[in-house]
Amino acid sequence: MTIKKIAKLAGVSIGTVDRVIHSRGRVSSETKKKVNEIIKKYKYKPNFFASSLSLSKSYTFGVLMPVTSQDSGYWAMPEKGIQNAYNELSIYNIHIKYFYFNKHDETSFKKAWKEMLASKINGIIIAPVFSSITKYYLISEMNINIPIVFFDSYIPEIKNIAFIGQDSYQSGILSAKLMKMLINEKEEIAVIRVVPDDYHINQRSNGFQHFFKNQNGYKVKLYDIFNGDNSEEFKLITRKVIEENKNLAGIFVTNASTHYIAKNIKAVTDKKISLIGYDLIQKNIYYLKEGIIDFLISQRPEHQGYQSVYALYRSIVLKKKLQKELMMPIDIITKENINYYIE
Amino acid sequence: MTIKKIAKLAGVSIGTVDRVIHSRGRVSSETKKKVNEIIKKYKYKPNFFASSLSLSKSYTFGVLMPVTSQDSGYWAMPEKGIQNAYNELSIYNIHIKYFYFNKHDETSFKKAWKEMLASKINGIIIAPVFSSITKYYLISEMNINIPIVFFDSYIPEIKNIAFIGQDSYQSGILSAKLMKMLINEKEEIAVIRVVPDDYHINQRSNGFQHFFKNQNGYKVKLYDIFNGDNSEEFKLITRKVIEENKNLAGIFVTNASTHYIAKNIKAVTDKKISLIGYDLIQKNIYYLKEGIIDFLISQRPEHQGYQSVYALYRSIVLKKKLQKELMMPIDIITKENINYYIE
DNA sequence: ATAGTTTGCGGTAACGGTAACGCATTATAA
DNA sequence: TTATAATGCGTTACCGTTACCGCAAACTAT
């Protein structure tokens, strides 16, 4: 079925059919009805190629995310996924414009945000690590009527925006379960919460603690770190944690900084301390293979980036409805299966 | 850059440029050189939409797989992934033709194979559960010069064909590691190998046994079952396994039939027996949530199906090189993270 | 009544690429 | 030598959709 054939069947010109299809008015309700009936009857689907060719539109998606070096290089992973999606979609005239910010500097975020809004973009992808500012911006400037996708973290108060990422709370619960398998009863556990004002990180810690609250005989103690890129802080806290807990059997780190702890454990004690953390960055993988880190939880960052771009593509180019949530599986990574998660 | 502009720059007609681009001959080497230089200089990339519209080609991919009811309904999962990919790709005039066979009946496989080859298809997706016949067919009828993708299992002797699936051997190793965490030393373990002549299944069993060969103090005993869809066989073997191993602490099932064992354990003994198996089918999920099954290994069947179709799409439609291997991660599923793997 | 606007519709030129066709010119064969 | 084939290249009709242009006819306002 083509527009031409529909026109012939309806006894009108293709211009009229086009006007009906796109609701551009200037068609009598009679003709409109007739055309719509034929469209329905023959299940007409516009030819995507012809349409795209004719429109020869190009779309630009804005990506607002931390510079890739931060969080131990974590952000390079979603960026890679974004790039992969771009490589696949560039034939459809899709472009990506990156707006990086320093996640330890609010003003750089604000600047990136302004720059992004000032440039002509058709869709937005945000890693809302600055939850409160992002929230404020999105609520105050709600005149932005282009699709927005959150990845990595999200902001519970903001509705009607798609989220692609992981259920952090549940990942904390799962980590706790794994921890329980690794240690014996009555032993002590430390949670190292990195950047506690990030909603996402907080949820991981909450989930972990919640699991052990329902288990008898375990002591879980919480420690905070405010800059996940400062190795010195980790050195100090590792020492502190081990000294303060004589029966320490396990440490749970709430983000990619796990390797800092892994590195310092050896220096402080010879005892085996079970270690569970997040994210498949190089250094974490190293310590996982070495046996210092027992489990890593992965949130498929590459896939998150990839899917974020695709979500906008589907919504904007293919004009499909934007899916509200896309939850990434909570991947459990060990020495044995790590190789199937990298490269 | 468009063909028209290239033609103008080269001082020839667009027909000539087209002939150069598609190596359709009838162009002097001089002109050819000139045109190619301009193409290179301006990095000309043909407009995908225009090209597709003009060609208005349609492609049909043949899928050769077991009927979806077999292996406890496992095959519905890759089929769903194939369907998802189809839904996305149907706008590019891609069609899927399914050829189902009964995995307990060789002749039905042969019939499906013949039917597939007889119909006009541009690419093939096969689940080679009948390893030897598939091998024989592929070697003897190597005149098939269309892209072929294996999913689920593969045949080591066949080269130059893409494989999308999991490293079964390594998944066996990982299962063994998990099993070790669940049980105590000196306890007994049973491996229930379902359909031992399937390469894929065998590798899982081998990996599992290999892990424990290097560990002291564990006894691993192997049991075989020849029809994974016969619940009676599982009933008998469960009883046998538990009676024969008085210190039985764990059972490893090499495929989706795990739920049969889970169901029967309760009937035979009150002792907690750790159970590890494969695949996120409904019944397995039920027993996982109930706590009877401790871990399920998933091989992302849906994704396998999805990726198989995309592999052919990329190879045939986008004319990119077919990737040799796409290894699925070895997902570890527990009660806690199961919900993020379903729906 | 006249001018101006709205409505309903047909016609058509793009969008960029493809490949069949046609027409010279040159090479090869009988 | 003449018939036939091969070569080199331009022209053109599509592929299906989009959006603008234009023209009547009908309506509205002055």
CSV table of C-alpha atoms in Angstrom, one decimal, chain B:
chain,number,residue,atom,x,y,z
B,1,MET,CA,27.9,15.2,-0.7
B,2,THR,CA,25.5,13.6,-3.2
B,3,ILE,CA,26.0,11.7,-6.4
B,4,LYS,CA,24.9,14.8,-8.3
B,5,LYS,CA,27.6,16.9,-6.8
B,6,ILE,CA,30.2,14.3,-7.4
B,7,ALA,CA,29.1,14.1,-11.0
B,8,LYS,CA,29.3,17.9,-11.4
B,9,LEU,CA,32.8,18.0,-9.9
B,10,ALA,CA,34.0,15.2,-12.1
B,11,GLY,CA,32.4,16.6,-15.1
B,12,VAL,CA,30.4,13.4,-15.8
B,13,SER,CA,26.8,12.3,-15.5
B,14,ILE,CA,25.4,10.7,-12.3
B,15,GLY,CA,25.0,7.5,-14.2
B,16,THR,CA,28.7,7.3,-14.6
B,17,VAL,CA,29.3,8.0,-10.9
B,18,ASP,CA,26.8,5.3,-10.0
B,19,ARG,CA,28.6,2.9,-12.3
B,20,VAL,CA,31.9,3.7,-10.5
B,21,ILE,CA,30.4,3.3,-7.1
B,22,HIS,CA,28.8,0.0,-7.8
B,23,SER,CA,31.6,-1.3,-10.0
B,24,ARG,CA,29.2,-2.0,-12.8
B,25,GLY,CA,31.9,-1.5,-15.4
B,26,ARG,CA,31.6,0.5,-18.7
B,27,VAL,CA,33.7,3.3,-17.3
B,28,SER,CA,37.1,4.3,-18.5
B,29,SER,CA,39.8,3.8,-16.0
B,30,GLU,CA,40.6,7.5,-16.3
B,31,THR,CA,37.0,8.6,-15.4
B,32,LYS,CA,36.9,6.0,-12.7
B,33,LYS,CA,40.0,7.3,-11.0
B,34,LYS,CA,38.7,10.9,-11.1
B,35,VAL,CA,35.4,10.0,-9.6
B,36,ASN,CA,37.0,7.8,-6.9
B,37,GLU,CA,39.3,10.6,-6.0
B,38,ILE,CA,36.4,13.0,-5.5
B,39,ILE,CA,34.5,10.4,-3.5
B,40,LYS,CA,37.5,9.9,-1.2
B,41,LYS,CA,38.2,13.6,-0.9
B,42,TYR,CA,34.7,14.6,0.1
B,43,LYS,CA,34.2,11.3,2.1
B,44,TYR,CA,31.0,10.6,0.2
B,45,LYS,CA,28.7,8.2,2.0
B,46,PRO,CA,25.6,7.1,0.0
B,47,ASN,CA,22.3,8.3,1.5
B,48,PHE,CA,20.9,5.2,3.1
B,49,PHE,CA,17.3,6.3,2.7
B,50,ALA,CA,17.6,7.2,-0.9
B,51,SER,CA,19.4,4.0,-1.7
B,52,SER,CA,16.8,1.9,0.2
B,53,LEU,CA,13.9,3.7,-1.4
B,54,SER,CA,15.3,3.2,-4.8
B,55,LEU,CA,16.1,-0.4,-4.3
B,56,SER,CA,13.0,-1.1,-2.3
B,57,LYS,CA,14.4,-4.5,-1.6
B,58,SER,CA,12.9,-6.8,1.0
B,59,TYR,CA,14.8,-9.5,2.8
B,60,THR,CA,13.6,-12.7,4.4
B,61,PHE,CA,15.5,-14.4,7.2
B,62,GLY,CA,14.9,-18.1,7.9
B,63,VAL,CA,14.9,-19.3,11.5
B,64,LEU,CA,15.4,-22.9,12.2
B,65,MET,CA,14.6,-23.8,15.8
B,66,PRO,CA,12.8,-26.3,18.0
B,67,VAL,CA,9.1,-25.8,18.6
B,68,THR,CA,8.7,-23.3,21.5
B,69,SER,CA,7.0,-25.7,23.8
B,70,GLN,CA,10.1,-27.9,24.2
B,71,ASP,CA,12.7,-27.7,26.9
B,72,SER,CA,10.0,-26.5,29.3
B,73,GLY,CA,9.1,-23.7,27.0
B,74,TYR,CA,12.6,-22.4,26.8
B,75,TRP,CA,12.5,-21.8,23.1
B,76,ALA,CA,9.8,-19.2,23.5
B,77,MET,CA,12.4,-16.8,24.8
B,78,PRO,CA,14.8,-16.6,21.9
B,79,GLU,CA,11.7,-16.5,19.7
B,80,LYS,CA,10.5,-13.5,21.5
B,81,GLY,CA,13.8,-11.8,21.0
B,82,ILE,CA,13.6,-12.6,17.3
B,83,GLN,CA,10.1,-11.2,17.2
B,84,ASN,CA,11.3,-8.0,19.0
B,85,ALA,CA,14.0,-7.5,16.5
B,86,TYR,CA,11.5,-8.1,13.7
B,87,ASN,CA,9.2,-5.5,15.1
B,88,GLU,CA,12.1,-3.0,15.0
B,89,LEU,CA,13.4,-4.0,11.6
B,90,SER,CA,10.1,-4.6,9.8
B,91,ILE,CA,10.2,-1.0,8.6
B,92,TYR,CA,13.3,-1.9,6.6
B,93,ASN,CA,11.3,-4.5,4.7
B,94,ILE,CA,12.7,-7.4,6.7
B,95,HIS,CA,10.7,-10.6,7.1
B,96,ILE,CA,11.2,-13.6,9.3
B,97,LYS,CA,10.1,-17.1,8.3
B,98,TYR,CA,10.2,-19.7,11.0
B,99,PHE,CA,10.9,-23.4,10.4
B,100,TYR,CA,10.2,-25.3,13.6
B,101,PHE,CA,11.3,-28.8,14.3
B,102,ASN,CA,10.8,-31.4,17.1
B,103,LYS,CA,14.1,-31.7,18.9
B,104,HIS,CA,13.3,-35.3,19.8
B,105,ASP,CA,12.8,-36.3,16.1
B,106,GLU,CA,15.5,-36.1,13.6
B,107,THR,CA,13.3,-36.4,10.5
B,108,SER,CA,11.4,-33.3,11.5
B,109,PHE,CA,14.6,-31.4,11.6
B,110,LYS,CA,15.6,-32.7,8.2
B,111,LYS,CA,12.2,-31.8,6.8
B,112,ALA,CA,12.4,-28.2,8.3
B,113,TRP,CA,15.9,-27.8,6.9
B,114,LYS,CA,14.8,-28.8,3.4
B,115,GLU,CA,11.8,-26.6,3.5
B,116,MET,CA,14.0,-23.7,4.6
B,117,LEU,CA,16.5,-24.1,1.8
B,118,ALA,CA,13.6,-24.5,-0.7
B,119,SER,CA,12.2,-21.1,0.2
B,120,LYS,CA,13.7,-17.9,-0.9
B,121,ILE,CA,15.7,-16.5,2.0
B,122,ASN,CA,18.6,-14.1,2.4
B,123,GLY,CA,20.0,-15.3,5.7
B,124,ILE,CA,19.7,-18.2,8.1
B,125,ILE,CA,19.5,-18.4,11.9
B,126,ILE,CA,19.9,-21.8,13.3
B,127,ALA,CA,19.8,-23.3,16.8
B,128,PRO,CA,22.0,-26.3,16.0
B,129,VAL,CA,20.6,-28.7,18.6
B,130,PHE,CA,21.1,-31.6,16.2
B,131,SER,CA,24.8,-31.0,16.0
B,132,SER,CA,25.8,-33.9,13.9
B,133,ILE,CA,23.1,-33.5,11.2
B,134,THR,CA,23.6,-29.8,11.0
B,135,LYS,CA,27.3,-30.3,10.7
B,136,TYR,CA,26.8,-32.8,7.9
B,137,TYR,CA,24.4,-30.6,6.1
B,138,LEU,CA,26.5,-27.6,6.3
B,139,ILE,CA,29.6,-29.4,5.1
B,140,SER,CA,27.9,-31.3,2.3
B,141,GLU,CA,25.8,-28.4,1.1
B,142,MET,CA,28.4,-25.7,1.4
B,143,ASN,CA,27.1,-24.1,-1.8
B,144,ILE,CA,24.8,-22.1,0.5
B,145,ASN,CA,26.4,-18.7,0.1
B,146,ILE,CA,24.1,-16.7,2.4
B,147,PRO,CA,25.1,-15.6,5.9
B,148,ILE,CA,24.4,-18.1,8.6
B,149,VAL,CA,24.1,-17.4,12.3
B,150,PHE,CA,24.2,-20.0,15.0
B,151,PHE,CA,22.5,-19.3,18.3
B,152,ASP,CA,22.2,-21.1,21.6
B,153,SER,CA,24.6,-23.8,20.8
B,154,TYR,CA,27.3,-24.2,18.2
B,155,ILE,CA,29.5,-26.7,16.4
B,156,PRO,CA,33.2,-26.3,17.0
B,157,GLU,CA,34.2,-28.0,13.7
B,158,ILE,CA,32.2,-25.5,11.6
B,159,LYS,CA,34.2,-22.4,10.9
B,160,ASN,CA,33.2,-19.1,9.2
B,161,ILE,CA,29.8,-19.0,10.7
B,162,ALA,CA,28.7,-16.5,13.4
B,163,PHE,CA,27.8,-17.7,16.8
B,164,ILE,CA,25.7,-15.9,19.3
B,165,GLY,CA,25.5,-17.6,22.7
B,166,GLN,CA,27.3,-18.4,25.9
B,167,ASP,CA,30.5,-20.1,26.8
B,168,SER,CA,28.9,-23.2,28.3
B,169,TYR,CA,32.1,-24.5,29.8
B,170,GLN,CA,32.7,-21.4,31.7
B,171,SER,CA,29.1,-21.2,32.9
B,172,GLY,CA,29.7,-24.7,34.4
B,173,ILE,CA,32.8,-23.4,36.2
B,174,LEU,CA,30.9,-20.5,37.6
B,175,SER,CA,28.0,-22.7,38.7
B,176,ALA,CA,30.5,-24.9,40.6
B,177,LYS,CA,32.0,-21.8,42.3
B,178,LEU,CA,28.5,-20.8,43.5
B,179,MET,CA,27.8,-24.4,44.6
B,180,LYS,CA,31.0,-24.4,46.7
B,181,MET,CA,29.8,-21.2,48.5
B,182,LEU,CA,26.5,-22.9,49.3
B,183,ILE,CA,27.7,-26.2,50.7
B,184,ASN,CA,30.3,-27.4,53.2
B,185,GLU,CA,33.4,-29.4,52.5
B,186,LYS,CA,33.2,-33.2,52.1
B,187,GLU,CA,29.6,-33.0,51.1
B,188,GLU,CA,28.3,-34.8,48.0
B,189,ILE,CA,27.2,-33.1,44.8
B,190,ALA,CA,25.2,-34.5,41.9
B,191,VAL,CA,25.3,-33.3,38.3
B,192,ILE,CA,22.3,-34.1,36.3
B,193,ARG,CA,23.2,-33.9,32.6
B,194,VAL,CA,20.2,-33.6,30.4
B,195,VAL,CA,20.6,-34.7,26.8
B,196,PRO,CA,24.3,-35.6,27.0
B,197,ASP,CA,24.8,-35.7,23.2
B,198,ASP,CA,24.3,-32.0,22.9
B,199,TYR,CA,27.7,-30.3,22.8
B,200,HIS,CA,26.5,-27.3,24.6
B,201,ILE,CA,25.0,-29.2,27.6
B,202,ASN,CA,28.0,-31.4,27.8
B,203,GLN,CA,30.3,-28.4,28.1
B,204,ARG,CA,28.3,-27.1,31.1
B,205,SER,CA,28.7,-30.5,32.8
B,206,ASN,CA,32.4,-30.6,32.0
B,207,GLY,CA,33.1,-27.1,33.3
B,208,PHE,CA,31.3,-27.9,36.6
B,209,GLN,CA,33.2,-31.1,37.1
B,210,HIS,CA,36.5,-29.5,36.2
B,211,PHE,CA,36.2,-26.9,38.9
B,212,PHE,CA,35.7,-29.5,41.6
B,213,LYS,CA,38.5,-31.7,40.3
B,214,ASN,CA,40.8,-29.0,41.5
B,215,GLN,CA,39.1,-28.7,44.9
B,216,ASN,CA,39.8,-31.3,47.6
B,217,GLY,CA,37.1,-33.0,49.6
B,218,TYR,CA,34.2,-32.9,47.3
B,219,LYS,CA,32.5,-35.8,45.6
B,220,VAL,CA,30.8,-35.1,42.3
B,221,LYS,CA,28.7,-37.8,40.7
B,222,LEU,CA,27.2,-37.6,37.2
B,223,TYR,CA,23.7,-38.7,36.2
B,224,ASP,CA,22.3,-38.6,32.7
B,225,ILE,CA,18.8,-38.0,31.4
B,226,PHE,CA,18.0,-38.4,27.7
B,227,ASN,CA,14.7,-36.6,27.3
B,228,GLY,CA,14.5,-33.2,29.0
B,229,ASP,CA,10.7,-33.0,28.5
B,230,ASN,CA,9.8,-36.2,30.3
B,231,SER,CA,8.9,-35.4,33.9
B,232,GLU,CA,8.7,-39.1,34.8
B,233,GLU,CA,12.4,-39.6,34.2
B,234,PHE,CA,13.2,-36.7,36.5
B,235,LYS,CA,11.1,-38.1,39.3
B,236,LEU,CA,13.0,-41.3,39.2
B,237,ILE,CA,16.4,-39.7,39.0
B,238,THR,CA,15.7,-37.4,41.9
B,239,ARG,CA,14.9,-40.3,44.1
B,240,LYS,CA,17.9,-42.2,42.9
B,241,VAL,CA,20.3,-39.3,43.4
B,242,ILE,CA,19.1,-38.7,47.0
B,243,GLU,CA,19.1,-42.3,47.9
B,244,GLU,CA,22.5,-43.0,46.5
B,245,ASN,CA,24.2,-40.1,48.1
B,246,LYS,CA,23.6,-39.9,51.8
B,247,ASN,CA,25.5,-36.7,52.3
B,248,LEU,CA,24.1,-35.0,49.3
B,249,ALA,CA,24.3,-31.3,49.6
B,250,GLY,CA,23.9,-29.9,46.1
B,251,ILE,CA,22.5,-30.7,42.7
B,252,PHE,CA,23.5,-29.1,39.4
B,253,VAL,CA,21.1,-29.4,36.5
B,254,THR,CA,22.6,-28.6,33.1
B,255,ASN,CA,19.5,-27.1,31.5
B,256,ALA,CA,16.1,-25.6,31.9
B,257,SER,CA,14.7,-28.8,33.4
B,258,THR,CA,15.8,-27.7,36.8
B,259,HIS,CA,12.3,-27.2,38.0
B,260,TYR,CA,11.5,-31.0,37.7
B,261,ILE,CA,14.2,-31.7,40.2
B,262,ALA,CA,13.1,-28.8,42.4
B,263,LYS,CA,9.6,-30.2,42.5
B,264,ASN,CA,10.7,-33.7,43.4
B,265,ILE,CA,13.3,-32.8,46.0
B,266,LYS,CA,10.6,-31.8,48.5
B,267,ALA,CA,8.7,-35.1,48.0
B,268,VAL,CA,11.8,-37.2,48.7
B,269,THR,CA,13.6,-35.4,51.5
B,270,ASP,CA,13.2,-32.6,54.0
B,271,LYS,CA,16.9,-31.8,54.0
B,272,LYS,CA,17.9,-28.5,52.3
B,273,ILE,CA,19.7,-29.4,49.1
B,274,SER,CA,21.3,-26.6,47.2
B,275,LEU,CA,20.1,-26.4,43.6
B,276,ILE,CA,21.7,-24.6,40.7
B,277,GLY,CA,20.3,-24.8,37.2
B,278,TYR,CA,19.7,-22.9,34.0
B,279,ASP,CA,17.3,-20.6,32.4
B,280,LEU,CA,14.6,-18.2,33.4
B,281,ILE,CA,11.5,-20.1,32.5
B,282,GLN,CA,8.3,-19.7,34.5
B,283,LYS,CA,8.6,-22.9,36.6
B,284,ASN,CA,12.3,-22.3,37.4
B,285,ILE,CA,11.5,-18.7,38.5
B,286,TYR,CA,8.8,-20.1,40.8
B,287,TYR,CA,11.2,-22.4,42.6
B,288,LEU,CA,13.9,-19.8,42.7
B,289,LYS,CA,11.5,-17.4,44.5
B,290,GLU,CA,10.4,-20.3,46.8
B,291,GLY,CA,14.0,-20.8,47.7
B,292,ILE,CA,14.2,-24.3,46.4
B,293,ILE,CA,16.5,-23.3,43.5
B,294,ASP,CA,19.4,-21.2,44.8
B,295,PHE,CA,20.9,-19.9,41.6
B,296,LEU,CA,19.8,-19.9,38.0
B,297,ILE,CA,22.3,-19.2,35.2
B,298,SER,CA,20.8,-17.3,32.4
B,299,GLN,CA,22.2,-17.1,28.9
B,300,ARG,CA,20.0,-14.2,27.8
B,301,PRO,CA,18.0,-16.2,25.3
B,302,GLU,CA,15.9,-13.3,24.3
B,303,HIS,CA,18.9,-11.2,23.6
B,304,GLN,CA,20.4,-14.1,21.6
B,305,GLY,CA,17.4,-14.2,19.3
B,306,TYR,CA,17.3,-10.4,19.0
B,307,GLN,CA,21.0,-10.3,18.2
B,308,SER,CA,20.8,-13.1,15.7
B,309,VAL,CA,18.4,-11.1,13.6
B,310,TYR,CA,20.4,-8.0,14.0
B,311,ALA,CA,23.5,-9.8,13.0
B,312,LEU,CA,21.9,-10.7,9.7
B,313,TYR,CA,20.5,-7.3,9.3
B,314,ARG,CA,23.9,-5.7,9.7
B,315,SER,CA,25.5,-8.1,7.4
B,316,ILE,CA,22.9,-8.2,4.7
B,317,VAL,CA,21.2,-4.8,4.7
B,318,LEU,CA,23.9,-2.6,6.0
B,319,LYS,CA,26.5,-4.7,4.3
B,320,LYS,CA,28.8,-4.7,7.3
B,321,LYS,CA,31.1,-7.6,8.1
B,322,LEU,CA,29.5,-10.4,10.1
B,323,GLN,CA,30.9,-10.6,13.6
B,324,LYS,CA,32.3,-14.1,14.3
B,325,GLU,CA,31.3,-14.4,17.9
B,326,LEU,CA,29.0,-12.7,20.3
B,327,MET,CA,29.3,-14.2,23.7
B,328,MET,CA,26.4,-13.6,26.1
B,329,PRO,CA,27.3,-12.7,29.7
B,330,ILE,CA,26.8,-15.5,32.2
B,331,ASP,CA,24.1,-14.0,34.3
B,332,ILE,CA,23.8,-15.2,37.9
B,333,ILE,CA,20.2,-15.0,39.0
B,334,THR,CA,18.9,-15.2,42.6
B,335,LYS,CA,15.7,-14.5,44.4
B,336,GLU,CA,16.9,-10.9,44.9
B,337,ASN,CA,17.7,-9.9,41.3
B,338,ILE,CA,15.3,-12.1,39.4
B,339,ASN,CA,12.8,-9.3,38.9
B,340,TYR,CA,15.2,-7.3,36.9
B,341,TYR,CA,15.6,-10.1,34.4
B,342,ILE,CA,12.0,-10.7,33.7
B,343,GLU,CA,9.8,-8.4,31.7
